Amino acid sequence: MNIADPQNSNPLPELTDATRAVQHLIGAARELQARASRELGVNGTDMSALALLQQYGPMGPAELASRLGIRSASVTVLIDRLEQAGHVQRTSHPRDRRRVTVSATPSALHATLQFLRPSILAIDALSRSLDADAQQIVTAFLRDATRAMDP
């Protein structure tokens, strides 16, 4: 499969099976997140915000906006919406009372975990089925692939 590069319209070389598998994994993760957003009754951007808060922990609105790639006014509306739904809470920043920190509520964490639990356990079972050397290789590859996608 060749993918066109939108910058110069030159096709990429034939991709390896591992590269295509990572592409499929990314697609499956997007589909899983879309199903989770429907389960929680939130839109895709709201679900992305919850996922970020669950992955990285509490953060300020400006950091959340930056990670989501949206404006600060938009993130305020998003936080209001999630707070009204009971999915996030605002608290005063521990060191600077003028700042606000946003965190996912325990009920949002629980609901998301309940939805994702079957997938998490299935992936964990696959991982446990590998011998120690294979686990190290897969882990290193996935960490490096993740770094390759970071800005």
mmCIF file of C-alpha atoms in Angstrom:
data_model
loop_
_atom_site.group_PDB
_atom_site.id
_atom_site.type_symbol
_atom_site.label_atom_id
_atom_site.label_comp_id
_atom_site.label_asym_id
_atom_site.label_seq_id
_atom_site.Cartn_x
_atom_site.Cartn_y
_atom_site.Cartn_z
ATOM 1 C CA MET A 1 0.000 0.000 0.000
ATOM 2 C CA ASN A 2 1.390 3.405 -0.984
ATOM 3 C CA ILE A 3 0.230 6.544 0.781
ATOM 4 C CA ALA A 4 0.563 9.882 -0.969
ATOM 5 C CA ASP A 5 2.503 12.576 0.905
ATOM 6 C CA PRO A 6 0.338 15.733 0.728
ATOM 7 C CA GLN A 7 3.466 17.946 0.884
ATOM 8 C CA ASN A 8 4.977 16.812 -2.392
ATOM 9 C CA SER A 9 2.602 14.189 -3.823
ATOM 10 C CA ASN A 10 5.382 11.586 -3.890
ATOM 11 C CA PRO A 11 4.206 8.173 -2.756
ATOM 12 C CA LEU A 12 5.827 6.677 0.280
ATOM 13 C CA PRO A 13 7.789 3.484 -0.178
ATOM 14 C CA GLU A 14 5.986 0.215 0.420
ATOM 15 C CA LEU A 15 5.282 0.116 4.145
ATOM 16 C CA THR A 16 6.288 -2.805 6.336
ATOM 17 C CA ASP A 17 3.725 -5.092 7.899
ATOM 18 C CA ALA A 18 4.668 -3.653 11.309
ATOM 19 C CA THR A 19 4.001 -0.088 10.118
ATOM 20 C CA ARG A 20 0.620 -1.110 8.712
ATOM 21 C CA ALA A 21 -0.181 -2.927 11.961
ATOM 22 C CA VAL A 22 0.560 0.271 13.918
ATOM 23 C CA GLN A 23 -1.721 2.202 11.543
ATOM 24 C CA HIS A 24 -4.492 -0.340 12.189
ATOM 25 C CA LEU A 25 -3.876 -0.118 15.945
ATOM 26 C CA ILE A 26 -4.218 3.673 15.807
ATOM 27 C CA GLY A 27 -7.450 3.312 13.838
ATOM 28 C CA ALA A 28 -8.827 0.755 16.289
ATOM 29 C CA ALA A 29 -7.945 3.076 19.193
ATOM 30 C CA ARG A 30 -9.852 5.916 17.504
ATOM 31 C CA GLU A 31 -12.877 3.674 16.989
ATOM 32 C CA LEU A 32 -12.721 2.513 20.617
ATOM 33 C CA GLN A 33 -12.582 6.134 21.785
ATOM 34 C CA ALA A 34 -15.587 6.970 19.574
ATOM 35 C CA ARG A 35 -17.562 4.103 21.117
ATOM 36 C CA ALA A 36 -16.520 5.254 24.596
ATOM 37 C CA SER A 37 -17.710 8.789 23.838
ATOM 38 C CA ARG A 38 -21.094 7.440 22.776
ATOM 39 C CA GLU A 39 -21.233 5.314 25.939
ATOM 40 C CA LEU A 40 -20.526 8.359 28.142
ATOM 41 C CA GLY A 41 -22.812 10.606 26.088
ATOM 42 C CA VAL A 42 -20.124 13.130 25.152
ATOM 43 C CA ASN A 43 -18.736 14.329 21.836
ATOM 44 C CA GLY A 44 -15.349 13.305 20.475
ATOM 45 C CA THR A 45 -13.449 16.356 21.693
ATOM 46 C CA ASP A 46 -14.940 15.989 25.177
ATOM 47 C CA MET A 47 -13.884 12.329 25.208
ATOM 48 C CA SER A 48 -10.383 13.305 24.089
ATOM 49 C CA ALA A 49 -10.240 15.771 26.996
ATOM 50 C CA LEU A 50 -11.333 13.072 29.452
ATOM 51 C CA ALA A 51 -8.760 10.668 28.016
ATOM 52 C CA LEU A 52 -6.015 13.285 28.451
ATOM 53 C CA LEU A 53 -7.073 13.972 32.039
ATOM 54 C CA GLN A 54 -7.114 10.261 32.773
ATOM 55 C CA GLN A 55 -3.741 9.663 31.132
ATOM 56 C CA TYR A 56 -1.832 12.709 32.425
ATOM 57 C CA GLY A 57 -3.826 13.666 35.517
ATOM 58 C CA PRO A 58 -5.161 17.083 36.506
ATOM 59 C CA MET A 59 -4.070 20.042 34.408
ATOM 60 C CA GLY A 60 -4.940 23.660 33.846
ATOM 61 C CA PRO A 61 -7.356 24.768 31.135
ATOM 62 C CA ALA A 62 -4.529 26.288 29.058
ATOM 63 C CA GLU A 63 -2.594 23.007 28.992
ATOM 64 C CA LEU A 64 -5.762 21.070 28.164
ATOM 65 C CA ALA A 65 -6.536 23.487 25.315
ATOM 66 C CA SER A 66 -2.988 23.143 23.994
ATOM 67 C CA ARG A 67 -3.074 19.344 24.087
ATOM 68 C CA LEU A 68 -6.467 19.318 22.338
ATOM 69 C CA GLY A 69 -5.411 21.957 19.800
ATOM 70 C CA ILE A 70 -8.329 24.260 20.602
ATOM 71 C CA ARG A 71 -8.631 27.861 21.805
ATOM 72 C CA SER A 72 -8.952 28.806 25.449
ATOM 73 C CA ALA A 73 -12.520 30.064 24.946
ATOM 74 C CA SER A 74 -13.452 26.703 23.450
ATOM 75 C CA VAL A 75 -11.858 24.758 26.294
ATOM 76 C CA THR A 76 -13.837 26.845 28.815
ATOM 77 C CA VAL A 77 -17.079 25.805 27.119
ATOM 78 C CA LEU A 78 -15.854 22.195 26.989
ATOM 79 C CA ILE A 79 -14.986 22.185 30.701
ATOM 80 C CA ASP A 80 -18.357 23.761 31.549
ATOM 81 C CA ARG A 81 -20.107 21.023 29.568
ATOM 82 C CA LEU A 82 -18.107 18.199 31.184
ATOM 83 C CA GLU A 83 -18.534 19.701 34.639
ATOM 84 C CA GLN A 84 -22.298 19.985 34.170
ATOM 85 C CA ALA A 85 -22.385 16.313 33.107
ATOM 86 C CA GLY A 86 -20.419 15.365 36.251
ATOM 87 C CA HIS A 87 -17.338 14.188 34.329
ATOM 88 C CA VAL A 88 -14.800 16.793 35.528
ATOM 89 C CA GLN A 89 -14.285 19.069 38.467
ATOM 90 C CA ARG A 90 -12.475 22.361 38.837
ATOM 91 C CA THR A 91 -10.333 22.961 41.889
ATOM 92 C CA SER A 92 -8.006 25.746 42.949
ATOM 93 C CA HIS A 93 -4.415 25.148 41.941
ATOM 94 C CA PRO A 94 -2.516 23.823 44.987
ATOM 95 C CA ARG A 95 0.201 26.531 44.836
ATOM 96 C CA ASP A 96 -1.511 29.418 43.018
ATOM 97 C CA ARG A 97 -5.086 30.069 44.148
ATOM 98 C CA ARG A 98 -5.705 32.305 41.125
ATOM 99 C CA ARG A 99 -5.305 29.315 38.808
ATOM 100 C CA VAL A 100 -7.725 26.445 38.288
ATOM 101 C CA THR A 101 -6.956 22.769 37.833
ATOM 102 C CA VAL A 102 -9.307 20.435 35.983
ATOM 103 C CA SER A 103 -9.526 16.740 36.817
ATOM 104 C CA ALA A 104 -11.731 13.832 35.809
ATOM 105 C CA THR A 105 -14.226 12.827 38.490
ATOM 106 C CA PRO A 106 -14.089 9.379 40.069
ATOM 107 C CA SER A 107 -17.422 8.544 38.399
ATOM 108 C CA ALA A 108 -16.032 9.443 34.951
ATOM 109 C CA LEU A 109 -12.907 7.378 35.631
ATOM 110 C CA HIS A 110 -15.058 4.450 36.743
ATOM 111 C CA ALA A 111 -17.433 4.659 33.753
ATOM 112 C CA THR A 112 -14.550 4.855 31.293
ATOM 113 C CA LEU A 113 -12.709 1.990 32.964
ATOM 114 C CA GLN A 114 -15.835 -0.192 32.947
ATOM 115 C CA PHE A 115 -16.218 0.417 29.214
ATOM 116 C CA LEU A 116 -12.531 -0.129 28.400
ATOM 117 C CA ARG A 117 -11.994 -3.042 30.814
ATOM 118 C CA PRO A 118 -12.621 -5.862 28.272
ATOM 119 C CA SER A 119 -10.156 -4.348 25.786
ATOM 120 C CA ILE A 120 -7.554 -3.655 28.465
ATOM 121 C CA LEU A 121 -7.786 -7.206 29.802
ATOM 122 C CA ALA A 122 -7.632 -8.727 26.301
ATOM 123 C CA ILE A 123 -4.497 -6.725 25.472
ATOM 124 C CA ASP A 124 -2.970 -7.657 28.827
ATOM 125 C CA ALA A 125 -3.659 -11.347 28.127
ATOM 126 C CA LEU A 126 -1.914 -11.024 24.743
ATOM 127 C CA SER A 127 1.049 -9.360 26.408
ATOM 128 C CA ARG A 128 1.251 -12.037 29.095
ATOM 129 C CA SER A 129 1.226 -14.746 26.413
ATOM 130 C CA LEU A 130 4.585 -13.473 25.130
ATOM 131 C CA ASP A 131 7.837 -14.663 26.632
ATOM 132 C CA ALA A 132 9.943 -12.093 28.490
ATOM 133 C CA ASP A 133 12.204 -11.342 25.492
ATOM 134 C CA ALA A 134 9.264 -10.809 23.158
ATOM 135 C CA GLN A 135 7.588 -8.545 25.731
ATOM 136 C CA GLN A 136 10.729 -6.400 25.904
ATOM 137 C CA ILE A 137 10.931 -6.149 22.096
ATOM 138 C CA VAL A 138 7.252 -5.251 21.716
ATOM 139 C CA THR A 139 7.408 -2.750 24.566
ATOM 140 C CA ALA A 140 10.499 -1.037 23.139
ATOM 141 C CA PHE A 141 8.950 -0.915 19.659
ATOM 142 C CA LEU A 142 5.682 0.589 20.924
ATOM 143 C CA ARG A 143 7.503 3.169 23.058
ATOM 144 C CA ASP A 144 9.645 4.183 20.085
ATOM 145 C CA ALA A 145 6.592 4.319 17.797
ATOM 146 C CA THR A 146 4.838 6.523 20.346
ATOM 147 C CA ARG A 147 7.865 8.846 20.482
ATOM 148 C CA ALA A 148 7.878 8.988 16.666
ATOM 149 C CA MET A 149 4.339 10.435 16.783
ATOM 150 C CA ASP A 150 5.121 13.029 19.469
ATOM 151 C CA PRO A 151 5.747 16.551 18.230
#
